[in-house]
Coordinates of C-alpha atoms in Angstrom, one line a residue:
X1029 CA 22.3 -9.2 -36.6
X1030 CA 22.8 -10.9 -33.4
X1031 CA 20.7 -9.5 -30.5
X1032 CA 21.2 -7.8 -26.5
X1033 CA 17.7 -8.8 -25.1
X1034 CA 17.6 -6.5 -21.9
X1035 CA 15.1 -7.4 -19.3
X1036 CA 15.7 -4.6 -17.1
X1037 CA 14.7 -0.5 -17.9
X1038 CA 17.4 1.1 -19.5
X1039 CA 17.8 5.1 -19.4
X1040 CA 18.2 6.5 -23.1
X1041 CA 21.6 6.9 -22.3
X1042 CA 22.2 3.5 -21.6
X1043 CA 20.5 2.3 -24.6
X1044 CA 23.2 4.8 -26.0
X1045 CA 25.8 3.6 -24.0
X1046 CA 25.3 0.1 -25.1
X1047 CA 25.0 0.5 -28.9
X1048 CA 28.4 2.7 -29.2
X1049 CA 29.9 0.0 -27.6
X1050 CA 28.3 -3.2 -29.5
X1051 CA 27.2 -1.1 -32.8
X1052 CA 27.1 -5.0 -34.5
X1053 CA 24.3 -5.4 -31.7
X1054 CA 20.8 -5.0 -32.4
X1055 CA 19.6 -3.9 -28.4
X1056 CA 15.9 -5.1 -27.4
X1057 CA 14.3 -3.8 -24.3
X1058 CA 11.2 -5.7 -23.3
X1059 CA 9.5 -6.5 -19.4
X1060 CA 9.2 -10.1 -18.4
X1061 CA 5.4 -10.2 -18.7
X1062 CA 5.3 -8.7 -22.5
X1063 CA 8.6 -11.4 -24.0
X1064 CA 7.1 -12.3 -27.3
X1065 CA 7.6 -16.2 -27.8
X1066 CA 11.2 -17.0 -29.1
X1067 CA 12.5 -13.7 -27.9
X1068 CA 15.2 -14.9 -24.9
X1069 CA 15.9 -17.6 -27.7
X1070 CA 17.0 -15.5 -30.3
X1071 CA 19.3 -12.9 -27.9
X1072 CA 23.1 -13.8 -27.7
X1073 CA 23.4 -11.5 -24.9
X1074 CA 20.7 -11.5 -21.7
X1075 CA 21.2 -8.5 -19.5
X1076 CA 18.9 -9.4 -16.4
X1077 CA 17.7 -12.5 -15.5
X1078 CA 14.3 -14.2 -14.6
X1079 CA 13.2 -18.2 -14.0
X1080 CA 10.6 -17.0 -16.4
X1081 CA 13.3 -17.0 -19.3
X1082 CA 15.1 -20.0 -18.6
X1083 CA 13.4 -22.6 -20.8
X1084 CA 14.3 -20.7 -23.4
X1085 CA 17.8 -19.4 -22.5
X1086 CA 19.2 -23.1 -22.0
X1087 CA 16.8 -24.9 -25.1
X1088 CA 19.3 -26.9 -27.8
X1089 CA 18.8 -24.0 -30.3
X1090 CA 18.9 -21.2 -28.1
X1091 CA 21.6 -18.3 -29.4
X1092 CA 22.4 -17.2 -25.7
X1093 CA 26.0 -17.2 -24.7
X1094 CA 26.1 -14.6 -22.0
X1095 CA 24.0 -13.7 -19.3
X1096 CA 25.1 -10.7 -17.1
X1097 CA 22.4 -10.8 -14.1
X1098 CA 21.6 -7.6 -12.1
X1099 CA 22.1 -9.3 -9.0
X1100 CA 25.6 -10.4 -7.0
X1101 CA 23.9 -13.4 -6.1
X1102 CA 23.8 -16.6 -8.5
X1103 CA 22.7 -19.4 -6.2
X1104 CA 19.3 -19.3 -7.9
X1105 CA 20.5 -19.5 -11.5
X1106 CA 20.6 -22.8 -13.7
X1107 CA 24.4 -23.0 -12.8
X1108 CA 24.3 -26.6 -14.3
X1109 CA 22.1 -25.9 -17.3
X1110 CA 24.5 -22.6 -18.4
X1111 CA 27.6 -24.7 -18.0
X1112 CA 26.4 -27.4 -20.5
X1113 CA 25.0 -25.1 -22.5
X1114 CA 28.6 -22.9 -22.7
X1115 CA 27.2 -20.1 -21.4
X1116 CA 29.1 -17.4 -19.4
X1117 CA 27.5 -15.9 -16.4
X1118 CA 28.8 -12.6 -15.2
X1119 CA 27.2 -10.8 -12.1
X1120 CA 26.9 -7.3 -10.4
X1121 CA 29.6 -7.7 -7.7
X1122 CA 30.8 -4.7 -6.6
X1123 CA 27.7 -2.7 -6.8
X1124 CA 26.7 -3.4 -3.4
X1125 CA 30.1 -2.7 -1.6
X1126 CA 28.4 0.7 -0.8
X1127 CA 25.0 0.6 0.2
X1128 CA 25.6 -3.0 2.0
X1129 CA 28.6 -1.7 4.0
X1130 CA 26.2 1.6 4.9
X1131 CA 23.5 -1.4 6.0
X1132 CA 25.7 -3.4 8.2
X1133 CA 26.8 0.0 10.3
X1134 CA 23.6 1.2 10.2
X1135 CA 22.5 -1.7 11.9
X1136 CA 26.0 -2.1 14.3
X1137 CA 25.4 1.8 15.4
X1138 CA 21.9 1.0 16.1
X1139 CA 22.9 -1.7 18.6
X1140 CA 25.8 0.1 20.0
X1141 CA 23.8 3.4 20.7
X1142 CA 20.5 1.9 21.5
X1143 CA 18.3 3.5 18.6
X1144 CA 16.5 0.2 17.7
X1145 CA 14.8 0.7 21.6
X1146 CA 14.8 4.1 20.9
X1147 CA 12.4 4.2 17.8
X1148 CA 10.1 1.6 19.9
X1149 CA 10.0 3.9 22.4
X1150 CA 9.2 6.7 20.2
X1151 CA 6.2 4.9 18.6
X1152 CA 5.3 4.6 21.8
X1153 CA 5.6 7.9 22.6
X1154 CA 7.5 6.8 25.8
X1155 CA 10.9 9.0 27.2
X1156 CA 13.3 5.8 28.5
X1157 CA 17.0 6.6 29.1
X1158 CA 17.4 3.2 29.7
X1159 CA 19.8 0.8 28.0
X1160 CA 23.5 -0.1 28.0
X1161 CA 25.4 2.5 25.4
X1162 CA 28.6 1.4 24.0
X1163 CA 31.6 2.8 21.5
X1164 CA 32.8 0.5 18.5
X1165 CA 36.7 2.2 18.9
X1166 CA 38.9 -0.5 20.5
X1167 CA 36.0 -3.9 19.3
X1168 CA 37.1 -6.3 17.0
X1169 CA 35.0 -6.8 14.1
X1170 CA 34.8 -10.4 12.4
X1171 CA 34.2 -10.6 8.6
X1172 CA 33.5 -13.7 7.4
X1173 CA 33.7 -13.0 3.5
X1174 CA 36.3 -11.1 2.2
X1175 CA 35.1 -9.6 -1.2
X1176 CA 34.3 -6.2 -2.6
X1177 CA 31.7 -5.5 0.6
X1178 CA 34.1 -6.8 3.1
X1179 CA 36.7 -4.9 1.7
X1180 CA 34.8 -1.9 1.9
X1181 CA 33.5 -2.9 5.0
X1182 CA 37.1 -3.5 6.7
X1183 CA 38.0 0.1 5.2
X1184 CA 35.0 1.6 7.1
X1185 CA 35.7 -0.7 10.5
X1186 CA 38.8 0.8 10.3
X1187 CA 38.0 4.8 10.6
X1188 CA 35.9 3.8 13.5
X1189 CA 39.3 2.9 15.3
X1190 CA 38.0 -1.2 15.0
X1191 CA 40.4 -4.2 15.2
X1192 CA 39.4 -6.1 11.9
X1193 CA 39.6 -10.0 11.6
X1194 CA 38.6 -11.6 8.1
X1195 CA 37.7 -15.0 6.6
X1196 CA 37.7 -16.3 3.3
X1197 CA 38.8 -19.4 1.5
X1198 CA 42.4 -19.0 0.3
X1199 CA 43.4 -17.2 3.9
X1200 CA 45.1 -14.3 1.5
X1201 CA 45.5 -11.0 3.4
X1202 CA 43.4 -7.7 2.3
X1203 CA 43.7 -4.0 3.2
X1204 CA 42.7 -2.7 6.1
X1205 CA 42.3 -6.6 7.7
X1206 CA 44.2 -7.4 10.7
X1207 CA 44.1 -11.3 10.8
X1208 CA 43.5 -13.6 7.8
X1209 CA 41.7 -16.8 8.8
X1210 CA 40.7 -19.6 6.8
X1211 CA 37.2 -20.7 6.2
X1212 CA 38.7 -24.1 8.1
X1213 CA 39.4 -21.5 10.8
X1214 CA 35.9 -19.7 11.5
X1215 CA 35.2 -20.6 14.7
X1216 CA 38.2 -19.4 16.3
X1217 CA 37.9 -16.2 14.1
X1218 CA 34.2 -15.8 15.9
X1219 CA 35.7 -16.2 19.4
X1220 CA 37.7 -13.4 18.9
X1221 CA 34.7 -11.1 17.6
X1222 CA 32.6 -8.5 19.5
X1223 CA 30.5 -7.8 15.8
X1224 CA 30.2 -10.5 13.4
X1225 CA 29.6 -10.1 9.9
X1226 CA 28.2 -12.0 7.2
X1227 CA 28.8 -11.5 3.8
X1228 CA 29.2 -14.9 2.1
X1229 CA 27.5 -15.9 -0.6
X1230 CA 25.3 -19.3 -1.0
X1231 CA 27.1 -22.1 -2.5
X1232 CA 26.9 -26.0 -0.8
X1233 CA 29.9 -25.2 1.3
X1234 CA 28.1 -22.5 3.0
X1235 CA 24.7 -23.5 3.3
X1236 CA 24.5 -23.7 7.7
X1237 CA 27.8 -22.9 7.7
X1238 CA 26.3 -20.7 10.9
X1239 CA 25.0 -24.1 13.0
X1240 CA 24.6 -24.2 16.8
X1241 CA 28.7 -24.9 17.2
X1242 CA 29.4 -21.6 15.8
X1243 CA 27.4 -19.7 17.6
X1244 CA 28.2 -21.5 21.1
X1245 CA 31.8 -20.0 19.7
X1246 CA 30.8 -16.2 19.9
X1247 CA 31.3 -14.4 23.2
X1248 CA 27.9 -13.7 24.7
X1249 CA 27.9 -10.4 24.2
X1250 CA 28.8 -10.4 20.4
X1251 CA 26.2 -9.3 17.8
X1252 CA 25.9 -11.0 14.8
X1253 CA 24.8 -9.2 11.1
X1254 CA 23.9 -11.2 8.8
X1255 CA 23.7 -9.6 4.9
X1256 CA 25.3 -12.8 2.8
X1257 CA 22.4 -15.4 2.5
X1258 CA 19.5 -16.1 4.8
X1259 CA 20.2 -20.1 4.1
X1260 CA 23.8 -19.6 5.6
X1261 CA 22.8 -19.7 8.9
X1262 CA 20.5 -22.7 10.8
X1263 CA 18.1 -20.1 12.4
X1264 CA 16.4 -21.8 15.0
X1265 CA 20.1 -22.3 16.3
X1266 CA 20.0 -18.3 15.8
X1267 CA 17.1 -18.0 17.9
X1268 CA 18.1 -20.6 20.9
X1269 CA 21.6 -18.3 20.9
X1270 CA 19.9 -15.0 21.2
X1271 CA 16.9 -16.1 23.7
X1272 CA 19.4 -18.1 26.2
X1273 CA 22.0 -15.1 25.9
X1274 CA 24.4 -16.3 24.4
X1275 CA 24.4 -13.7 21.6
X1276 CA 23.5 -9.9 22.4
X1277 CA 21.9 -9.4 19.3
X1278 CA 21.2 -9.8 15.9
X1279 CA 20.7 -7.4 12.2
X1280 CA 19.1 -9.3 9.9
X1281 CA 18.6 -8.6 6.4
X1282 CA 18.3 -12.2 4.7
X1283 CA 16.5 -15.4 6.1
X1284 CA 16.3 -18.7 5.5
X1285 CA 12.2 -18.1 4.3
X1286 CA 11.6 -15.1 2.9
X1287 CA 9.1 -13.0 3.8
X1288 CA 9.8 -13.6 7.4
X1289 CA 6.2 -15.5 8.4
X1290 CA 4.3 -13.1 10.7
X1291 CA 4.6 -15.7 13.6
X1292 CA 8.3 -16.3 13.4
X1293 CA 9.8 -15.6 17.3
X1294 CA 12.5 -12.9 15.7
X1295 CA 10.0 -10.1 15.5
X1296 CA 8.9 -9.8 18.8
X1297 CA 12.8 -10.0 20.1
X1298 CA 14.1 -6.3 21.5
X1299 CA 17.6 -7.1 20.6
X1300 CA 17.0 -8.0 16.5
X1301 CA 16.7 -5.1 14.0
X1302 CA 15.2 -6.9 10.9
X1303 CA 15.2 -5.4 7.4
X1304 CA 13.6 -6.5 4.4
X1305 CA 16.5 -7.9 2.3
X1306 CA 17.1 -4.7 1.0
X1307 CA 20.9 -3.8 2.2
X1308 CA 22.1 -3.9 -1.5
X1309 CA 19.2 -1.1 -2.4
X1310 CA 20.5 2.3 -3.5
X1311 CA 19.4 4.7 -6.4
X1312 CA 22.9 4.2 -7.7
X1313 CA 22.5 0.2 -8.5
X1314 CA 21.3 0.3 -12.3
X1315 CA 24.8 2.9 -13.2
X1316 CA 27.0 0.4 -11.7
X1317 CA 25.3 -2.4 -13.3
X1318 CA 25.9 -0.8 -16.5
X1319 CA 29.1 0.1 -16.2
X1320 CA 30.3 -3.1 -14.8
X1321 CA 28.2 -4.2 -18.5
X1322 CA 29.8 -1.8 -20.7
X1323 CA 33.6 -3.3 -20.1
X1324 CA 32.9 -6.3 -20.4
X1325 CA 30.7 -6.3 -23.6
X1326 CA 33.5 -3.9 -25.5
X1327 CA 35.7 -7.3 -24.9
X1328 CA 33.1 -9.1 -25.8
X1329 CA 32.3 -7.3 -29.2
X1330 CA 36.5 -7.6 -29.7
X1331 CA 36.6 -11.3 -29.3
X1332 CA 38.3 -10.8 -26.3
X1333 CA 37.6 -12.6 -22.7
X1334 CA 35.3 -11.4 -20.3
X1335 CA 37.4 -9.6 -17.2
X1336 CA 34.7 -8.4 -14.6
X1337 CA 32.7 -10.7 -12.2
X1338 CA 32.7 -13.9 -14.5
X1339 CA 31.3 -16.6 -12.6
X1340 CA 33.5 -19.7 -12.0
X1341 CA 30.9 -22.7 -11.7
X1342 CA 33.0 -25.0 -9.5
X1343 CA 33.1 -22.7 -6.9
X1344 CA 29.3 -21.3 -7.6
X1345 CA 30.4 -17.9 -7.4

């Protein structure tokens, strides 16, 4: 009976979920730490991913043939190794557009009404009405990646009365986006931008893609998120933009190293509100995982072609 290895906890109604729709399936749940040798080997189907499982997920005799991570992200995977090997990738696109577009106005409303100074100056038990307050209606927000979170993202940009600008590679146009630019295009998408967003993901095309060029193209009083992929953007170019004034501020979620080292110069900056890489967090994420699963193994189990989030290796993503 061919095997679903899942690497992640599963609810009993998952495990439920997953056998009515792959009843030819025999599911095994097991943590990283306690795989019993030959384990990843056997499983057609891997749902989650670890390094840790690699050697055997890729070996000559290995049964896999589909690995659905629980991540959107695939820059870390054996891309290479899984295309030799015939393997399709599918990922958890989609289940961020929520929580991440939540993330980046969290972090845009905390600029714009002063509440990262605020919260300092309530730790410090300090009353300061200092501080330049702004409104978003009438700004033009920049999103450079056009997916499922910029989407969402545009929708939201939109009910705060924003002009939206996008970017992505085929320069298509998307609801709720004003102007469609080319990735060819950026930088005179980010001299048009009072918030820049990024949402793209990591492939060699957009590793630095942020460099010291584009940032000399934002206005000086822009603010720049940055939720996509810490290696996206050259940060010491970052830092030079934010400490000369040439950028207003920054919301970081994602860095180049990761954890940011204790000494790094962004910490002790009064215009950067830093996160933890944990925009994509919400209590929702292992329901839309599943779900996103559960459609594509029912084609699966019907010899039919997998229609959600398949990865396409020559683009990485």
């Amino acid at each position: 009976m061919p095997k679903i290895l899942a690497l992640h906890e599963l609810t009993t109604e998952h495990k439920n979920m997953i056998q009515a729709a792959a009843p030819g399936f025999e599911l095994i749940t097991s943590k990283i730490g306690e795989l019993a040798p030959g384990m990843v080997r056997e499983a057609e189907i891997l749902l989650g991913w670890s390094s840790k499982v690699e050697g055997e997920a890729v070996a000559p005799d290995s049964h896999t043939k589909w690995v659905q991570v629980w991540s959107a992200g695939v820059d870390k995977l054996p891309l290479d190794a899984f295309r030799q090997k015939g393997i399709r990738l599918t990922n958890a696109s989609g289940v961020h557009s929520i929580p991440i577009t939540e993330h980046i106005f969290a972090m845009i409303l905390g600029f714009v009404r002063n509440l990262h100074h605020a919260v300092r100056q309530q730790t410090n038990r300090h009353w300061d009405t200092a501080g330049t307050f702004t409104e978003l209606a009438g700004k033009t927000i920049v999103i450079v990646g056009v997916g499922q979170i910029g989407r969402q993202t545009a929708q939201v940009a939109k009910a705060f009365g924003m002009r939206t600008i996008g970017v992505r590679n085929s320069g298509e146009p998307s609801p709720h986006i004003d102007v469609m630019y080319k990735v060819d295009e950026l930088t005179k998408a980010l001299s048009e931008g009072d918030y820049i967003v990024n949402i793209l993901p990591l492939t060699p095309l957009t590793t630095h893609i942020f460099d010291r060029d584009k940032f000399a193209a934002m206005k000086d009083s822009a603010f720049f998120v940055n939720v996509g992929r810490g290696q996206s953007v050259v940060t010491d170019a970052m830092v030079e933009a934010l400490q000369a004034g040439k950028l207003a501020g920054a919301g970081l979620d994602v860095f180049e190293k990761e954890p940011l080292p204790q000494d790094h110069p962004l910490w002790s900056m009064d215009n950067v509100i830093i996160t933890p890489h944990k925009a994509g967090d919400t209590d929702q994420y292992a329901e839309r995982v599943i779900d996103i699963f559960l459609d594509n193994l029912k084609a699966y189990t019907q010899s039919r072609p997998l229609h959600r989030n398949v990865i396409d290796y020559d683009k990485s993503y």
